Short mmCIF file of C-alpha atoms in Angstrom, two decimals:
data_model
loop_
_atom_site.label_atom_id
_atom_site.label_comp_id
_atom_site.label_asym_id
_atom_site.label_seq_id
_atom_site.Cartn_x
_atom_site.Cartn_y
_atom_site.Cartn_z
CA MET A 1 -76.85 -35.07 -27.24
CA GLU A 2 -73.82 -36.23 -27.97
CA THR A 3 -70.59 -33.61 -27.46
CA LYS A 4 -68.40 -32.55 -30.05
CA GLN A 5 -64.02 -33.22 -28.23
CA GLY A 6 -62.10 -31.29 -29.73
CA SER A 7 -58.83 -32.01 -31.40
CA PRO A 8 -57.14 -32.77 -28.47
CA VAL A 9 -53.66 -30.21 -27.82
CA ALA A 10 -50.31 -31.28 -29.07
CA PRO A 11 -48.07 -31.02 -25.09
CA ALA A 12 -45.25 -29.07 -25.10
CA PRO A 13 -41.62 -30.75 -25.68
CA ARG A 14 -39.45 -31.39 -23.12
CA ARG A 15 -36.85 -28.99 -22.90
CA ALA A 16 -33.52 -32.06 -21.68
CA GLU A 17 -32.73 -30.75 -18.34
CA PRO A 18 -28.53 -30.69 -18.40
CA ARG A 19 -26.67 -34.15 -16.69
CA THR A 20 -25.58 -32.06 -12.60
CA GLY A 21 -21.20 -32.94 -14.21
CA GLU A 22 -22.18 -30.40 -17.87
CA THR A 23 -24.05 -27.74 -15.14
CA THR A 24 -21.23 -28.07 -13.52
CA ARG A 25 -18.71 -27.87 -15.95
CA GLN A 26 -20.28 -25.23 -17.18
CA ARG A 27 -19.92 -23.54 -14.59
CA ALA A 28 -16.77 -23.46 -13.49
CA HIS A 29 -16.28 -22.79 -17.51
CA ASP A 30 -17.63 -20.52 -16.37
CA GLY A 31 -15.86 -18.80 -13.89
CA LEU A 32 -12.81 -19.36 -15.62
CA ALA A 33 -13.30 -17.08 -18.00
CA ALA A 34 -14.83 -14.42 -16.42
CA PHE A 35 -11.51 -14.60 -13.94
CA GLY A 36 -9.68 -14.13 -16.99
CA ALA A 37 -10.97 -11.05 -17.90
CA VAL A 38 -10.38 -9.73 -14.95
CA LEU A 39 -6.95 -10.93 -14.72
CA THR A 40 -6.25 -9.76 -18.54
CA GLU A 41 -8.55 -6.90 -19.08
CA GLN A 42 -8.93 -4.63 -15.29
CA ALA A 43 -6.13 -3.61 -13.90
CA VAL A 44 -7.93 -3.53 -10.18
CA SER A 45 -6.17 -1.47 -6.93
CA LEU A 46 -4.67 1.47 -9.45
CA TYR A 47 -4.99 3.70 -5.65
CA ALA A 48 -3.81 1.24 -3.55
CA ALA A 49 -1.29 0.66 -5.71
CA ALA A 50 -0.93 4.37 -5.94
CA VAL A 51 -1.09 4.84 -1.39
CA LEU A 52 1.44 2.03 -1.23
CA ARG A 53 4.44 3.59 -3.39
CA ILE A 54 3.75 7.07 -1.66
CA GLY A 55 3.48 5.53 1.79
CA TYR A 56 6.41 3.24 0.68
CA GLY A 57 8.70 6.24 -1.08
CA LEU A 58 7.48 9.05 1.90
CA PHE A 59 8.97 5.61 4.43
CA TYR A 60 12.21 4.89 3.01
CA LEU A 61 12.92 8.92 2.13
CA THR A 62 12.27 10.07 5.71
CA PHE A 63 14.35 7.26 7.33
CA LEU A 64 17.73 9.08 5.00
CA LEU A 65 17.06 12.00 5.75
CA ARG A 66 16.86 10.87 9.76
CA GLU A 67 20.07 9.08 8.93
CA PHE A 68 21.63 11.32 7.41
CA PRO A 69 23.86 12.55 10.39
CA HIS A 70 24.54 8.89 10.73
CA ARG A 71 25.78 7.90 7.73
CA ASP A 72 28.77 6.47 7.60
CA GLU A 73 28.86 4.62 10.70
CA ILE A 74 25.53 2.72 10.08
CA TRP A 75 26.01 2.60 5.81
CA GLY A 76 29.45 3.84 5.38
CA PRO A 77 33.54 2.84 4.94
CA GLY A 78 33.02 3.75 8.55
CA SER A 79 30.57 2.00 9.63
CA ALA A 80 32.71 -0.60 12.87
CA TRP A 81 30.25 -3.39 9.61
CA THR A 82 32.77 -2.88 6.87
CA PRO A 83 32.26 -3.33 3.46
CA ALA A 84 35.37 -6.23 3.28
CA LEU A 85 32.58 -7.84 6.77
CA ALA A 86 29.54 -6.89 4.12
CA ARG A 87 31.15 -8.54 0.91
CA GLU A 88 32.38 -11.53 3.03
CA LEU A 89 28.62 -12.27 4.12
CA PHE A 90 27.01 -11.23 0.96
CA ASP A 91 29.00 -14.77 0.11
CA GLN A 92 26.91 -16.55 2.05
CA SER A 93 23.45 -14.81 1.80
CA GLY A 94 23.29 -14.34 -1.29
CA TRP A 95 23.25 -10.84 -0.76
CA ALA A 96 23.95 -7.78 -3.13
CA SER A 97 24.35 -4.58 -2.66
CA ILE A 98 25.90 -1.08 -4.70
CA LEU A 99 27.40 0.37 -1.27
CA THR A 100 29.70 -2.56 -1.36
CA LEU A 101 31.36 -1.71 -4.80
CA SER A 102 34.17 0.50 -3.90
CA ASP A 103 35.22 1.76 -0.53
CA SER A 104 35.81 5.02 -1.66
CA ARG A 105 33.53 7.96 0.63
CA ALA A 106 33.07 9.62 -2.35
CA TYR A 107 31.29 6.78 -4.26
CA PHE A 108 29.94 6.56 -0.46
CA GLU A 109 28.73 10.32 -0.79
CA ALA A 110 27.29 9.60 -4.57
CA CYS A 111 25.29 6.85 -3.97
CA TYR A 112 23.17 8.01 -0.52
CA ALA A 113 22.60 11.24 -3.23
CA ALA A 114 21.76 9.23 -6.19
CA ALA A 115 18.74 7.20 -3.01
CA LEU A 116 17.40 10.13 -1.63
CA LEU A 117 16.74 11.17 -5.37
CA THR A 118 15.43 8.18 -5.91
CA CYS A 119 13.46 7.55 -3.43
CA ALA A 120 11.85 11.24 -3.68
CA LEU A 121 11.11 10.45 -7.91
CA PHE A 122 10.19 7.32 -7.06
CA VAL A 123 7.10 9.36 -4.28
CA LEU A 124 6.21 10.91 -7.40
CA GLY A 125 5.45 8.72 -10.06
CA TRP A 126 8.18 10.78 -11.96
CA ARG A 127 8.81 7.50 -14.96
CA THR A 128 7.67 4.38 -12.46
CA ARG A 129 8.43 2.17 -14.32
CA ALA A 130 12.29 2.44 -14.44
CA THR A 131 12.15 4.88 -10.94
CA SER A 132 10.41 1.15 -8.98
CA ILE A 133 13.04 -0.95 -10.24
CA LEU A 134 15.76 2.05 -8.42
CA PHE A 135 13.73 2.21 -5.65
CA ALA A 136 13.55 -1.25 -5.30
CA ALA A 137 17.68 -1.92 -5.71
CA VAL A 138 18.20 0.95 -3.36
CA VAL A 139 16.18 -0.28 -0.19
CA ALA A 140 17.58 -3.63 -0.94
CA SER A 141 21.43 -2.68 -0.65
CA PHE A 142 21.29 -0.59 2.21
CA HIS A 143 19.10 -3.00 3.79
CA ALA A 144 22.01 -6.00 2.87
CA ARG A 145 24.62 -4.04 3.65
CA ALA A 146 23.81 -2.82 7.62
CA ILE A 147 21.38 -6.36 7.87
CA TYR A 148 21.85 -6.25 11.42
CA MET A 149 20.75 -3.20 11.76
CA GLY A 150 17.19 -2.44 11.06
CA ASP A 151 14.13 -3.52 13.61
CA GLY A 152 12.01 -5.86 11.35
CA GLY A 153 10.29 -3.84 9.14
CA ASP A 154 12.64 -3.00 6.66
CA ASN A 155 12.44 -6.88 5.55
CA LEU A 156 8.44 -5.85 5.18
CA VAL A 157 10.05 -2.92 2.98
CA VAL A 158 12.18 -4.65 0.63
CA LEU A 159 9.66 -7.49 0.07
CA MET A 160 6.81 -4.51 -0.84
CA ALA A 161 10.11 -2.09 -2.66
CA ILE A 162 10.44 -5.63 -5.11
CA TYR A 163 6.96 -5.90 -6.07
CA LEU A 164 5.50 -3.28 -6.80
CA MET A 165 7.86 -2.85 -9.85
CA PHE A 166 5.89 -5.43 -11.73
CA THR A 167 2.76 -3.26 -9.87
CA ALA A 168 1.47 -0.22 -12.36
CA CYS A 169 1.24 2.07 -8.93
CA GLY A 170 1.87 5.06 -11.23
CA ARG A 171 -1.47 5.34 -13.28
CA ARG A 172 -3.00 7.41 -10.78
CA TRP A 173 -1.86 10.11 -7.85
CA SER A 174 1.73 10.55 -10.23
CA LEU A 175 3.87 12.80 -12.50
CA ASP A 176 2.66 9.77 -14.81
CA ALA A 177 -0.41 10.50 -14.43
CA ARG A 178 -0.72 13.86 -15.45
CA ARG A 179 1.07 13.36 -18.82
CA THR A 180 -1.29 10.60 -19.59
CA ARG A 181 -4.00 12.93 -18.93
CA LEU A 182 -2.55 15.90 -20.03
CA ARG A 183 -1.02 13.87 -23.97
CA GLY A 184 -5.43 12.51 -24.05
CA LEU A 185 -6.36 16.02 -23.68
CA ALA A 186 -4.43 17.90 -26.37
CA ALA A 187 -5.50 13.55 -28.54
CA ASP A 188 -9.49 15.25 -28.04
CA THR A 189 -8.52 18.49 -29.49
CA GLY A 190 -6.14 17.34 -32.66
CA PRO A 191 -7.44 14.52 -35.30
CA LEU A 192 -8.79 11.92 -34.07
CA SER A 193 -7.02 8.89 -33.64
CA ALA A 194 -8.40 5.44 -34.01
CA ALA A 195 -6.93 1.58 -34.56
CA PRO A 196 -6.55 0.77 -37.39
CA ALA A 197 -8.66 -1.35 -39.59
CA ALA A 198 -6.30 -3.28 -40.96
CA PRO A 199 -4.38 -4.52 -37.37
CA ASN A 200 -0.60 -4.61 -38.29
CA LEU A 201 2.48 -5.27 -35.80
CA TRP A 202 2.96 -2.28 -33.76
CA PHE A 203 -0.73 -2.16 -33.04
CA GLY A 204 -0.12 -5.72 -31.99
CA LEU A 205 2.59 -4.96 -29.55
CA GLY A 206 0.63 -2.27 -28.20
CA LEU A 207 -1.90 -4.75 -27.24
CA ALA A 208 0.34 -7.60 -25.51
CA ARG A 209 2.13 -5.07 -23.80
CA GLN A 210 -0.56 -3.42 -22.36
CA MET A 211 -2.11 -7.27 -21.24
CA MET A 212 1.20 -8.21 -20.36
CA SER A 213 0.98 -5.50 -17.23
CA THR A 214 -2.36 -5.90 -16.19
CA VAL A 215 -1.73 -9.68 -15.22
CA LEU A 216 0.87 -8.41 -13.99
CA HIS A 217 0.49 -5.50 -11.40
CA ASN A 218 -3.15 -7.48 -10.98
CA CYS A 219 -0.68 -10.73 -9.97
CA ALA A 220 1.87 -8.52 -7.56
CA MET A 221 -1.46 -6.76 -5.90
CA PHE A 222 -2.85 -10.63 -5.20
CA VAL A 223 1.28 -11.64 -4.05
CA ILE A 224 0.95 -8.48 -1.89
CA ALA A 225 -1.99 -9.28 -0.18
CA ALA A 226 -1.67 -12.96 0.15
CA GLN A 227 1.94 -11.88 2.10
CA VAL A 228 0.32 -9.50 4.39
CA CYS A 229 -1.93 -12.30 5.36
CA ILE A 230 1.14 -14.57 6.00
CA LEU A 231 2.37 -12.44 7.38
CA TYR A 232 -0.28 -12.12 9.82
CA GLY A 233 -1.39 -15.53 9.96
CA CYS A 234 1.94 -16.63 10.91
CA ALA A 235 2.36 -13.45 13.29
CA GLY A 236 -0.15 -15.37 15.81
CA LEU A 237 0.45 -19.07 15.16
CA TYR A 238 3.71 -18.12 17.02
CA LYS A 239 2.25 -16.65 19.74
CA VAL A 240 -0.36 -19.40 20.38
CA GLN A 241 2.42 -21.63 20.66
CA GLY A 242 4.02 -19.51 23.76
CA ALA A 243 2.57 -19.48 27.56
CA THR A 244 2.96 -15.79 28.34
CA TRP A 245 0.36 -15.17 25.23
CA GLY A 246 -1.78 -17.91 26.61
CA ASN A 247 -1.20 -16.97 29.91
CA GLY A 248 -2.00 -13.23 28.90
CA THR A 249 1.09 -11.76 30.55
CA ALA A 250 3.24 -11.63 27.25
CA LEU A 251 2.89 -7.39 27.14
CA HIS A 252 4.05 -7.49 30.92
CA TYR A 253 7.60 -8.74 29.71
CA VAL A 254 7.90 -7.04 26.71
CA LEU A 255 7.09 -3.50 28.39
CA ASN A 256 10.03 -4.27 31.10
CA GLN A 257 12.21 -5.06 29.22
CA GLY A 258 14.68 -1.33 28.28
CA LEU A 259 15.38 -1.86 24.73
CA PHE A 260 11.57 -1.66 24.23
CA ARG A 261 10.75 1.38 26.47
CA PRO A 262 11.66 4.97 24.62
CA TRP A 263 8.80 6.26 28.20
CA PRO A 264 9.15 4.33 31.06
CA THR A 265 6.95 5.94 32.74
CA LEU A 266 4.04 5.07 30.33
CA SER A 267 5.62 1.71 30.30
CA LEU A 268 4.68 1.28 33.45
CA MET A 269 1.74 2.91 33.69
CA VAL A 270 -0.03 0.60 31.29
CA ASP A 271 1.93 -2.56 33.23
CA SER A 272 0.02 -1.27 36.20
CA HIS A 273 -2.97 -2.80 34.23
CA PRO A 274 -2.76 -6.33 34.68
CA LEU A 275 -6.89 -6.90 33.07
CA LEU A 276 -5.88 -4.35 30.14
CA VAL A 277 -2.60 -5.89 28.93
CA ALA A 278 -3.81 -9.35 29.34
CA VAL A 279 -7.28 -8.24 26.86
CA ALA A 280 -4.63 -6.66 24.68
CA CYS A 281 -2.10 -10.10 23.90
CA TYR A 282 -5.24 -11.94 23.83
CA MET A 283 -6.87 -9.45 21.13
CA THR A 284 -2.96 -9.31 19.54
CA VAL A 285 -3.89 -13.16 18.84
CA LEU A 286 -7.44 -12.64 17.87
CA LEU A 287 -6.40 -9.93 15.50
CA GLN A 288 -3.55 -11.75 13.49
CA VAL A 289 -5.12 -15.23 13.26
CA ALA A 290 -8.33 -13.97 12.24
CA PHE A 291 -7.10 -10.98 9.68
CA PRO A 292 -7.06 -13.99 6.71
CA PHE A 293 -10.37 -15.08 7.76
CA VAL A 294 -12.30 -12.11 7.84
CA LEU A 295 -11.00 -9.88 4.19
CA PHE A 296 -14.68 -11.20 2.41
CA SER A 297 -16.53 -9.31 5.13
CA ARG A 298 -17.55 -6.41 6.87
CA PHE A 299 -15.72 -6.81 9.59
CA LYS A 300 -12.75 -6.23 7.74
CA TYR A 301 -13.01 -2.81 7.82
CA ILE A 302 -13.11 -3.71 12.00
CA VAL A 303 -10.39 -6.02 12.34
CA LEU A 304 -8.26 -2.97 9.86
CA ALA A 305 -8.90 -0.51 12.33
CA MET A 306 -8.05 -2.27 15.53
CA LEU A 307 -4.86 -3.55 13.89
CA LEU A 308 -4.42 0.75 12.98
CA GLY A 309 -4.55 0.80 16.97
CA LEU A 310 -2.45 -1.87 18.04
CA HIS A 311 0.82 -0.84 15.16
CA ILE A 312 0.05 3.17 16.67
CA GLY A 313 0.34 1.42 20.12
CA ILE A 314 3.78 -0.77 19.33
CA ALA A 315 4.71 2.47 17.69
CA VAL A 316 4.70 4.85 20.63
CA ILE A 317 4.87 2.10 23.22
CA MET A 318 7.54 0.19 22.64
CA GLY A 319 9.54 2.59 20.61
CA LEU A 320 9.38 0.76 16.96
CA PRO A 321 7.52 3.17 14.81
CA LEU A 322 9.61 2.31 11.54
CA PHE A 323 8.08 -1.17 11.65
CA SER A 324 4.24 0.43 12.60
CA ALA A 325 4.26 2.66 9.98
CA ALA A 326 5.62 -0.04 7.28
CA MET A 327 2.86 -2.80 8.84
CA ILE A 328 0.25 0.77 8.43
CA ILE A 329 1.26 1.31 4.61
CA ALA A 330 1.29 -2.49 4.09
CA ASP A 331 -2.50 -2.72 5.62
CA ALA A 332 -3.06 -0.28 2.84
CA VAL A 333 -3.57 -2.80 0.22
CA PHE A 334 -7.25 -4.02 1.66
CA LEU A 335 -8.76 -0.96 1.26
CA PRO A 336 -11.17 -0.46 -2.28
CA ASP A 337 -10.59 2.41 -4.68
CA ARG A 338 -13.80 4.02 -3.74
CA PHE A 339 -12.55 4.45 -0.57
CA TYR A 340 -9.38 6.41 -1.86
CA LEU A 341 -11.70 8.07 -4.01
CA PHE A 342 -14.20 9.52 -1.01
CA MET A 343 -10.91 10.32 0.85
CA ALA A 344 -9.75 12.71 -1.85
CA ARG A 345 -13.84 14.45 -2.40
CA THR A 346 -13.25 15.13 1.20
CA SER A 347 -10.20 16.43 1.57
CA ARG A 348 -10.88 18.66 -1.49
CA THR A 349 -14.55 20.06 -0.15
CA TRP A 350 -12.50 20.45 2.96
CA THR A 351 -9.76 22.95 0.97
CA ALA A 352 -12.30 24.06 -0.76
CA GLY A 353 -14.18 25.71 2.28
CA TRP A 354 -11.05 26.51 3.93
CA SER A 355 -10.14 28.57 1.18
CA VAL A 356 -14.18 30.36 1.08
CA TRP A 357 -13.82 30.88 4.62
CA ARG A 358 -10.03 32.86 4.72
CA ARG A 359 -11.79 34.14 1.87
CA SER A 360 -14.73 35.68 3.13
CA ARG A 361 -12.69 36.71 6.48
CA SER A 362 -10.38 38.67 5.38
CA LEU A 363 -13.59 40.38 3.05
CA VAL A 364 -15.82 41.41 6.78
CA ALA A 365 -11.85 41.88 8.44
CA PRO A 366 -11.83 45.19 11.07
CA GLY A 367 -10.84 48.03 8.86
CA ARG A 368 -11.85 47.28 4.89
CA SER A 369 -15.83 47.15 3.76
CA GLY A 370 -16.84 43.91 2.92
CA SER A 371 -20.62 43.47 1.56
CA ARG A 372 -22.74 40.96 0.58
CA ARG A 373 -22.47 40.55 -2.08
CA ASP A 374 -18.24 40.17 -1.37
CA VAL A 375 -19.17 36.95 0.78
CA ALA A 376 -21.86 35.48 -1.86
CA VAL A 377 -19.54 35.45 -4.53
CA ALA A 378 -17.21 33.98 -2.17
CA HIS A 379 -19.24 31.37 -1.56
CA ASP A 380 -19.94 31.07 -5.37
CA ALA A 381 -16.41 30.14 -5.87
CA HIS A 382 -16.85 27.57 -2.95
CA ASP A 383 -19.57 25.95 -5.66
CA ALA A 384 -16.97 25.73 -8.21
CA ASP A 385 -14.49 24.51 -6.72
CA VAL A 386 -16.43 21.61 -5.01
CA ALA A 387 -18.34 21.02 -8.57
CA ALA A 388 -14.64 20.75 -10.28
#
């Protein structure tokens, strides 16, 4: 018995596999394209930039108000470091200051008032592009005028003020953002404004300006983060070279220096625990050296929390609140926007709950007849506030 064999099926054509070099080049090309899209199309960390703006603006505003009674002795014509000495130093260091343009006391008082106004407008985010430049000029001028009066934190504030000029730090939590939102609502209620059918010069310039603003913002935020990493890394590596940090006794000598003992009793109490002092020494070095390497892991939040405690301890025990505040604000650049949105929602919820609780207390207060219906209405108002 014969078996009929069907016609043989032609084998499917084999797909040509890309070469290893072509695959690597394609991946590199895709990675560069994705990086370019992120760099030019979307501004990153807008809420973190707003926190930096508000933080450093409040920092310097508080600093100027704190030193208002002593402004003449520090920066004015009555300072021991006279304007003539400051100008002589500028010739060597390359610094400049608007405070040394005149030796008149009236001019100095006008500059001080303008500095206070600039800091306040920068915190509020009014015309942020212009006020950020003025804020950087104010910070640099006051720092250069009395360059020996700082405690280290002012150097970081000068750098951050310069970097913030290139960021879009006014797009969130600012008067500029509120004005933009109101304009958008007005545009929604009016005639629709769409892109022109044919590209024109003004439309192209607007797109180029928007792309340039995004690129500058993203690069400036990267530089700010890199600056903080370099600061921590260099500080930790510098400590490693010292013998006192290696044997855990560095903080013992710090706690016994009169310059860093605002609370002698507290310093003596901490110094009476040698094991605690040694652990604090080693943990300080470990945190600072490891900080640049944990930014892309979940340990980042643990390290940031420990650094927050470290800076609070420096502010209280060593009496360096300005330095600690400058570092704490700088660390805010590493927190994602979702963290700030969560904190904003939580704050609104707590505020609404507190207002409803106060309202319900007033409704059922002695001497007033409060019904269950009134309390229910108050809770309905709370739910509406939270939903909003």
